[in-house]
């Protein structure tokens, strides 16, 4: 069984993330979407909220599980039996950091392979930071996050302002 882990902050999940999750779900037997809980970046949305959005967005994908982890990604991957780390690449600017992380993870755990999925072109500019910025400034989130999330993201941002 090919088990993959797709790690990230998902603060919040975007349609770019969802596109990668759907494609990974077609390629691997099981995909764990894993939210890092001890990030140096302070998240804008609670862990429960981020889990809820990911769970609802992936409800129709039977082989996707939402989880959270702390500490080293490779330790978590080994714990759940994942042999593949999935990363999405948007642009050359993502490459250097991802390259460094992939090599670090290989040095830490050579049995785990990092695989990159190129983003869908229409999401190449999209990031969680962009979504937060647009929501703060009152712009439209249509097409950037799933429709069911739009009002909830705006309301959460308002609460936190
Ligand atoms: O969505 P993000 O914030 O870009 O995701 C970053 C993430 C969670 C993939 C990365 O920070 C990570 O893997 N953290 C776990 C700590 C770790 O394993 N570090 C060593 C590899 S660099």
PDB file of C-alpha atoms and ligand atoms in Angstrom:
ATOM      1  CA  UNK A   1       0.000   0.000   0.000  1.00  0.00           C
ATOM      2  CA  UNK A   2       1.414   3.381  -1.073  1.00  0.00           C
ATOM      3  CA  UNK A   3       0.790   5.830   1.753  1.00  0.00           C
ATOM      4  CA  UNK A   4       1.609   9.510   1.196  1.00  0.00           C
ATOM      5  CA  UNK A   5       1.614  12.490   3.519  1.00  0.00           C
ATOM      6  CA  UNK A   6       0.838  16.033   2.370  1.00  0.00           C
ATOM      7  CA  UNK A   7       2.076  18.353   5.135  1.00  0.00           C
ATOM      8  CA  UNK A   8       1.477  22.046   5.634  1.00  0.00           C
ATOM      9  CA  UNK A   9       0.052  24.834   7.735  1.00  0.00           C
ATOM     10  CA  UNK A  10      -3.222  25.055   5.762  1.00  0.00           C
ATOM     11  CA  UNK A  11      -3.846  28.466   7.353  1.00  0.00           C
ATOM     12  CA  UNK A  12      -6.324  28.389   5.620  1.00  0.00           C
ATOM     13  CA  UNK A  13      -6.680  25.641   3.046  1.00  0.00           C
ATOM     14  CA  UNK A  14      -6.982  27.017  -0.519  1.00  0.00           C
ATOM     15  CA  UNK A  15      -8.213  25.623  -3.827  1.00  0.00           C
ATOM     16  CA  UNK A  16      -4.530  25.172  -4.694  1.00  0.00           C
ATOM     17  CA  UNK A  17      -4.115  22.791  -1.750  1.00  0.00           C
ATOM     18  CA  UNK A  18      -7.344  20.995  -2.662  1.00  0.00           C
ATOM     19  CA  UNK A  19      -6.148  20.496  -6.230  1.00  0.00           C
ATOM     20  CA  UNK A  20      -2.940  18.842  -4.967  1.00  0.00           C
ATOM     21  CA  UNK A  21      -4.913  16.681  -2.485  1.00  0.00           C
ATOM     22  CA  UNK A  22      -7.278  15.452  -5.220  1.00  0.00           C
ATOM     23  CA  UNK A  23      -4.435  14.596  -7.562  1.00  0.00           C
ATOM     24  CA  UNK A  24      -2.466  12.859  -4.796  1.00  0.00           C
ATOM     25  CA  UNK A  25      -5.588  10.864  -3.856  1.00  0.00           C
ATOM     26  CA  UNK A  26      -5.749   9.540  -7.425  1.00  0.00           C
ATOM     27  CA  UNK A  27      -2.087   8.550  -7.386  1.00  0.00           C
ATOM     28  CA  UNK A  28      -1.676   6.955  -3.937  1.00  0.00           C
ATOM     29  CA  UNK A  29      -3.680   4.392  -1.975  1.00  0.00           C
ATOM     30  CA  UNK A  30      -3.951   6.620   1.061  1.00  0.00           C
ATOM     31  CA  UNK A  31      -3.172  10.310   1.632  1.00  0.00           C
ATOM     32  CA  UNK A  32      -2.759  11.879   5.049  1.00  0.00           C
ATOM     33  CA  UNK A  33      -3.155  15.653   4.990  1.00  0.00           C
ATOM     34  CA  UNK A  34      -1.111  16.639   8.023  1.00  0.00           C
ATOM     35  CA  UNK A  35      -1.297  20.020   9.722  1.00  0.00           C
ATOM     36  CA  UNK A  36       1.855  21.113  11.527  1.00  0.00           C
ATOM     37  CA  UNK A  37       0.950  22.273  15.041  1.00  0.00           C
ATOM     38  CA  UNK A  38       4.256  23.598  16.345  1.00  0.00           C
ATOM     39  CA  UNK A  39       5.080  25.961  13.505  1.00  0.00           C
ATOM     40  CA  UNK A  40       7.255  28.991  14.184  1.00  0.00           C
ATOM     41  CA  UNK A  41       4.621  30.954  12.248  1.00  0.00           C
ATOM     42  CA  UNK A  42       1.704  31.746  14.539  1.00  0.00           C
ATOM     43  CA  UNK A  43      -1.406  30.498  12.722  1.00  0.00           C
ATOM     44  CA  UNK A  44      -4.336  32.824  12.089  1.00  0.00           C
ATOM     45  CA  UNK A  45      -6.961  30.065  12.348  1.00  0.00           C
ATOM     46  CA  UNK A  46      -7.299  27.499  15.143  1.00  0.00           C
ATOM     47  CA  UNK A  47      -6.257  23.901  14.527  1.00  0.00           C
ATOM     48  CA  UNK A  48      -9.889  22.782  14.954  1.00  0.00           C
ATOM     49  CA  UNK A  49     -11.020  25.283  12.327  1.00  0.00           C
ATOM     50  CA  UNK A  50      -8.329  24.199   9.861  1.00  0.00           C
ATOM     51  CA  UNK A  51      -9.166  20.519  10.411  1.00  0.00           C
ATOM     52  CA  UNK A  52     -12.874  21.255   9.918  1.00  0.00           C
ATOM     53  CA  UNK A  53     -12.331  23.050   6.587  1.00  0.00           C
ATOM     54  CA  UNK A  54     -10.039  20.315   5.253  1.00  0.00           C
ATOM     55  CA  UNK A  55     -12.430  17.574   6.435  1.00  0.00           C
ATOM     56  CA  UNK A  56     -15.438  19.130   4.718  1.00  0.00           C
ATOM     57  CA  UNK A  57     -13.516  19.930   1.515  1.00  0.00           C
ATOM     58  CA  UNK A  58     -12.272  16.341   1.193  1.00  0.00           C
ATOM     59  CA  UNK A  59     -15.452  14.570   2.397  1.00  0.00           C
ATOM     60  CA  UNK A  60     -15.963  12.922  -1.000  1.00  0.00           C
ATOM     61  CA  UNK A  61     -12.406  11.528  -1.123  1.00  0.00           C
ATOM     62  CA  UNK A  62     -12.523   8.135   0.584  1.00  0.00           C
ATOM     63  CA  UNK A  63      -8.761   7.613   0.841  1.00  0.00           C
ATOM     64  CA  UNK A  64      -7.894  11.008   2.378  1.00  0.00           C
ATOM     65  CA  UNK A  65      -7.488  11.474   6.119  1.00  0.00           C
ATOM     66  CA  UNK A  66      -6.953  14.775   7.922  1.00  0.00           C
ATOM     67  CA  UNK A  67      -4.504  14.701  10.818  1.00  0.00           C
ATOM     68  CA  UNK A  68      -2.091  16.948  12.698  1.00  0.00           C
ATOM     69  CA  UNK A  69       1.493  16.468  13.795  1.00  0.00           C
ATOM     70  CA  UNK A  70       4.246  18.180  15.757  1.00  0.00           C
ATOM     71  CA  UNK A  71       7.982  17.739  15.596  1.00  0.00           C
ATOM     72  CA  UNK A  72       9.796  16.297  12.624  1.00  0.00           C
ATOM     73  CA  UNK A  73       7.763  15.465   9.553  1.00  0.00           C
ATOM     74  CA  UNK A  74       9.800  12.312   8.834  1.00  0.00           C
ATOM     75  CA  UNK A  75       9.070  10.961  12.327  1.00  0.00           C
ATOM     76  CA  UNK A  76       5.366  11.490  11.762  1.00  0.00           C
ATOM     77  CA  UNK A  77       5.593   9.890   8.290  1.00  0.00           C
ATOM     78  CA  UNK A  78       7.343   6.835   9.719  1.00  0.00           C
ATOM     79  CA  UNK A  79       4.731   6.567  12.490  1.00  0.00           C
ATOM     80  CA  UNK A  80       1.830   6.407  10.035  1.00  0.00           C
ATOM     81  CA  UNK A  81       3.714   4.180   7.591  1.00  0.00           C
ATOM     82  CA  UNK A  82       3.999   6.804   4.846  1.00  0.00           C
ATOM     83  CA  UNK A  83       6.875   6.374   2.397  1.00  0.00           C
ATOM     84  CA  UNK A  84       6.133   9.498   0.347  1.00  0.00           C
ATOM     85  CA  UNK A  85       5.982  13.206   1.177  1.00  0.00           C
ATOM     86  CA  UNK A  86       3.893  15.211  -1.301  1.00  0.00           C
ATOM     87  CA  UNK A  87       4.714  18.843  -1.959  1.00  0.00           C
ATOM     88  CA  UNK A  88       3.119  21.269  -4.376  1.00  0.00           C
ATOM     89  CA  UNK A  89       5.356  23.512  -6.456  1.00  0.00           C
ATOM     90  CA  UNK A  90       3.983  26.782  -7.770  1.00  0.00           C
ATOM     91  CA  UNK A  91       6.954  28.661  -9.140  1.00  0.00           C
ATOM     92  CA  UNK A  92      10.728  28.710  -9.234  1.00  0.00           C
ATOM     93  CA  UNK A  93      10.573  30.789  -6.044  1.00  0.00           C
ATOM     94  CA  UNK A  94       9.218  27.742  -4.163  1.00  0.00           C
ATOM     95  CA  UNK A  95      12.018  25.551  -5.414  1.00  0.00           C
ATOM     96  CA  UNK A  96      14.992  26.560  -3.283  1.00  0.00           C
ATOM     97  CA  UNK A  97      13.205  26.138   0.053  1.00  0.00           C
ATOM     98  CA  UNK A  98      11.514  22.904  -1.032  1.00  0.00           C
ATOM     99  CA  UNK A  99      14.817  21.527  -2.344  1.00  0.00           C
ATOM    100  CA  UNK A 100      16.445  22.240   1.024  1.00  0.00           C
ATOM    101  CA  UNK A 101      13.580  20.593   2.928  1.00  0.00           C
ATOM    102  CA  UNK A 102      13.534  17.552   0.646  1.00  0.00           C
ATOM    103  CA  UNK A 103      17.279  16.990   1.077  1.00  0.00           C
ATOM    104  CA  UNK A 104      17.036  17.535   4.833  1.00  0.00           C
ATOM    105  CA  UNK A 105      14.208  15.028   5.093  1.00  0.00           C
ATOM    106  CA  UNK A 106      16.167  12.521   3.001  1.00  0.00           C
ATOM    107  CA  UNK A 107      19.220  12.940   5.242  1.00  0.00           C
ATOM    108  CA  UNK A 108      16.999  12.368   8.287  1.00  0.00           C
ATOM    109  CA  UNK A 109      15.128   9.395   6.815  1.00  0.00           C
ATOM    110  CA  UNK A 110      16.408   7.969   3.494  1.00  0.00           C
ATOM    111  CA  UNK A 111      13.458   5.559   3.222  1.00  0.00           C
ATOM    112  CA  UNK A 112      11.051   8.443   2.594  1.00  0.00           C
ATOM    113  CA  UNK A 113      10.821   9.978  -0.875  1.00  0.00           C
ATOM    114  CA  UNK A 114       9.626  13.538  -1.526  1.00  0.00           C
ATOM    115  CA  UNK A 115       7.488  13.920  -4.643  1.00  0.00           C
ATOM    116  CA  UNK A 116       6.512  17.236  -6.181  1.00  0.00           C
ATOM    117  CA  UNK A 117       3.274  17.912  -7.977  1.00  0.00           C
ATOM    118  CA  UNK A 118       3.243  20.986 -10.195  1.00  0.00           C
ATOM    119  CA  UNK A 119       0.406  23.291  -9.320  1.00  0.00           C
ATOM    120  CA  UNK A 120      -2.506  23.693 -11.670  1.00  0.00           C
ATOM    121  CA  UNK A 121      -1.626  26.872 -13.664  1.00  0.00           C
ATOM    122  CA  UNK A 122      -4.710  28.709 -12.494  1.00  0.00           C
ATOM    123  CA  UNK A 123      -3.574  28.483  -8.875  1.00  0.00           C
ATOM    124  CA  UNK A 124       0.066  29.399  -9.462  1.00  0.00           C
ATOM    125  CA  UNK A 125      -0.293  32.763  -7.698  1.00  0.00           C
ATOM    126  CA  UNK A 126      -2.445  31.463  -4.867  1.00  0.00           C
ATOM    127  CA  UNK A 127      -1.294  31.070  -1.273  1.00  0.00           C
ATOM    128  CA  UNK A 128      -2.812  31.076   2.218  1.00  0.00           C
ATOM    129  CA  UNK A 129      -1.196  34.492   2.807  1.00  0.00           C
ATOM    130  CA  UNK A 130      -2.889  35.913  -0.298  1.00  0.00           C
ATOM    131  CA  UNK A 131      -6.256  34.544   0.887  1.00  0.00           C
ATOM    132  CA  UNK A 132      -5.796  36.142   4.328  1.00  0.00           C
ATOM    133  CA  UNK A 133      -4.740  39.459   2.791  1.00  0.00           C
ATOM    134  CA  UNK A 134      -7.765  39.581   0.443  1.00  0.00           C
ATOM    135  CA  UNK A 135     -10.134  38.588   3.269  1.00  0.00           C
ATOM    136  CA  UNK A 136      -8.698  41.316   5.548  1.00  0.00           C
ATOM    137  CA  UNK A 137      -9.077  43.942   2.857  1.00  0.00           C
ATOM    138  CA  UNK A 138     -12.625  42.894   1.964  1.00  0.00           C
ATOM    139  CA  UNK A 139     -11.977  41.423  -1.514  1.00  0.00           C
ATOM    140  CA  UNK A 140     -13.676  38.446  -3.116  1.00  0.00           C
ATOM    141  CA  UNK A 141     -12.480  34.958  -2.204  1.00  0.00           C
ATOM    142  CA  UNK A 142     -14.495  33.365  -4.982  1.00  0.00           C
ATOM    143  CA  UNK A 143     -12.464  30.671  -6.759  1.00  0.00           C
ATOM    144  CA  UNK A 144      -9.636  30.906  -4.188  1.00  0.00           C
ATOM    145  CA  UNK A 145     -11.172  28.699  -1.502  1.00  0.00           C
ATOM    146  CA  UNK A 146     -14.166  26.310  -1.690  1.00  0.00           C
ATOM    147  CA  UNK A 147     -17.478  28.226  -1.732  1.00  0.00           C
ATOM    148  CA  UNK A 148     -18.581  26.879   1.654  1.00  0.00           C
ATOM    149  CA  UNK A 149     -15.486  28.461   3.259  1.00  0.00           C
ATOM    150  CA  UNK A 150     -15.842  31.997   1.880  1.00  0.00           C
ATOM    151  CA  UNK A 151     -18.104  33.533   4.556  1.00  0.00           C
ATOM    152  CA  UNK A 152     -16.483  31.509   7.339  1.00  0.00           C
ATOM    153  CA  UNK A 153     -12.977  32.727   6.457  1.00  0.00           C
ATOM    154  CA  UNK A 154     -14.190  36.335   6.327  1.00  0.00           C
ATOM    155  CA  UNK A 155     -15.996  35.987   9.686  1.00  0.00           C
ATOM    156  CA  UNK A 156     -12.996  34.385  11.389  1.00  0.00           C
ATOM    157  CA  UNK A 157     -10.700  37.130  10.087  1.00  0.00           C
ATOM    158  CA  UNK A 158     -13.119  39.805  11.345  1.00  0.00           C
ATOM    159  CA  UNK A 159     -13.168  38.161  14.795  1.00  0.00           C
ATOM    160  CA  UNK A 160      -9.379  38.192  14.953  1.00  0.00           C
ATOM    161  CA  UNK A 161      -8.933  41.796  13.840  1.00  0.00           C
TER     162      UNK A 161
HETATM  163  O1  LIG B   1       2.410  25.121   4.616  1.00  0.00           O
HETATM  164  P1  LIG B   1       3.833  25.340   5.063  1.00  0.00           P
HETATM  165  O2  LIG B   1       3.857  26.255   6.276  1.00  0.00           O
HETATM  166  O3  LIG B   1       4.721  25.838   3.964  1.00  0.00           O
HETATM  167  O4  LIG B   1       4.380  23.878   5.516  1.00  0.00           O
HETATM  168  C1  LIG B   1       5.686  23.713   6.003  1.00  0.00           C
HETATM  169  C2  LIG B   1       5.925  22.290   6.541  1.00  0.00           C
HETATM  170  C3  LIG B   1       4.888  21.936   7.603  1.00  0.00           C
HETATM  171  C4  LIG B   1       5.815  21.311   5.402  1.00  0.00           C
HETATM  172  C5  LIG B   1       7.368  22.254   7.137  1.00  0.00           C
HETATM  173  O5  LIG B   1       7.508  23.345   8.008  1.00  0.00           O
HETATM  174  C6  LIG B   1       7.698  20.973   7.898  1.00  0.00           C
HETATM  175  O6  LIG B   1       7.826  19.922   7.317  1.00  0.00           O
HETATM  176  N1  LIG B   1       7.843  21.091   9.254  1.00  0.00           N
HETATM  177  C7  LIG B   1       8.085  19.969  10.137  1.00  0.00           C
HETATM  178  C8  LIG B   1       9.443  20.085  10.829  1.00  0.00           C
HETATM  179  C9  LIG B   1      10.515  19.297  10.077  1.00  0.00           C
HETATM  180  O7  LIG B   1      10.345  18.119   9.804  1.00  0.00           O
HETATM  181  N2  LIG B   1      11.622  19.966   9.724  1.00  0.00           N
HETATM  182  C10 LIG B   1      12.724  19.336   9.035  1.00  0.00           C
HETATM  183  C11 LIG B   1      12.592  19.414   7.528  1.00  0.00           C
HETATM  184  S1  LIG B   1      13.032  20.993   6.935  1.00  0.00           S
END
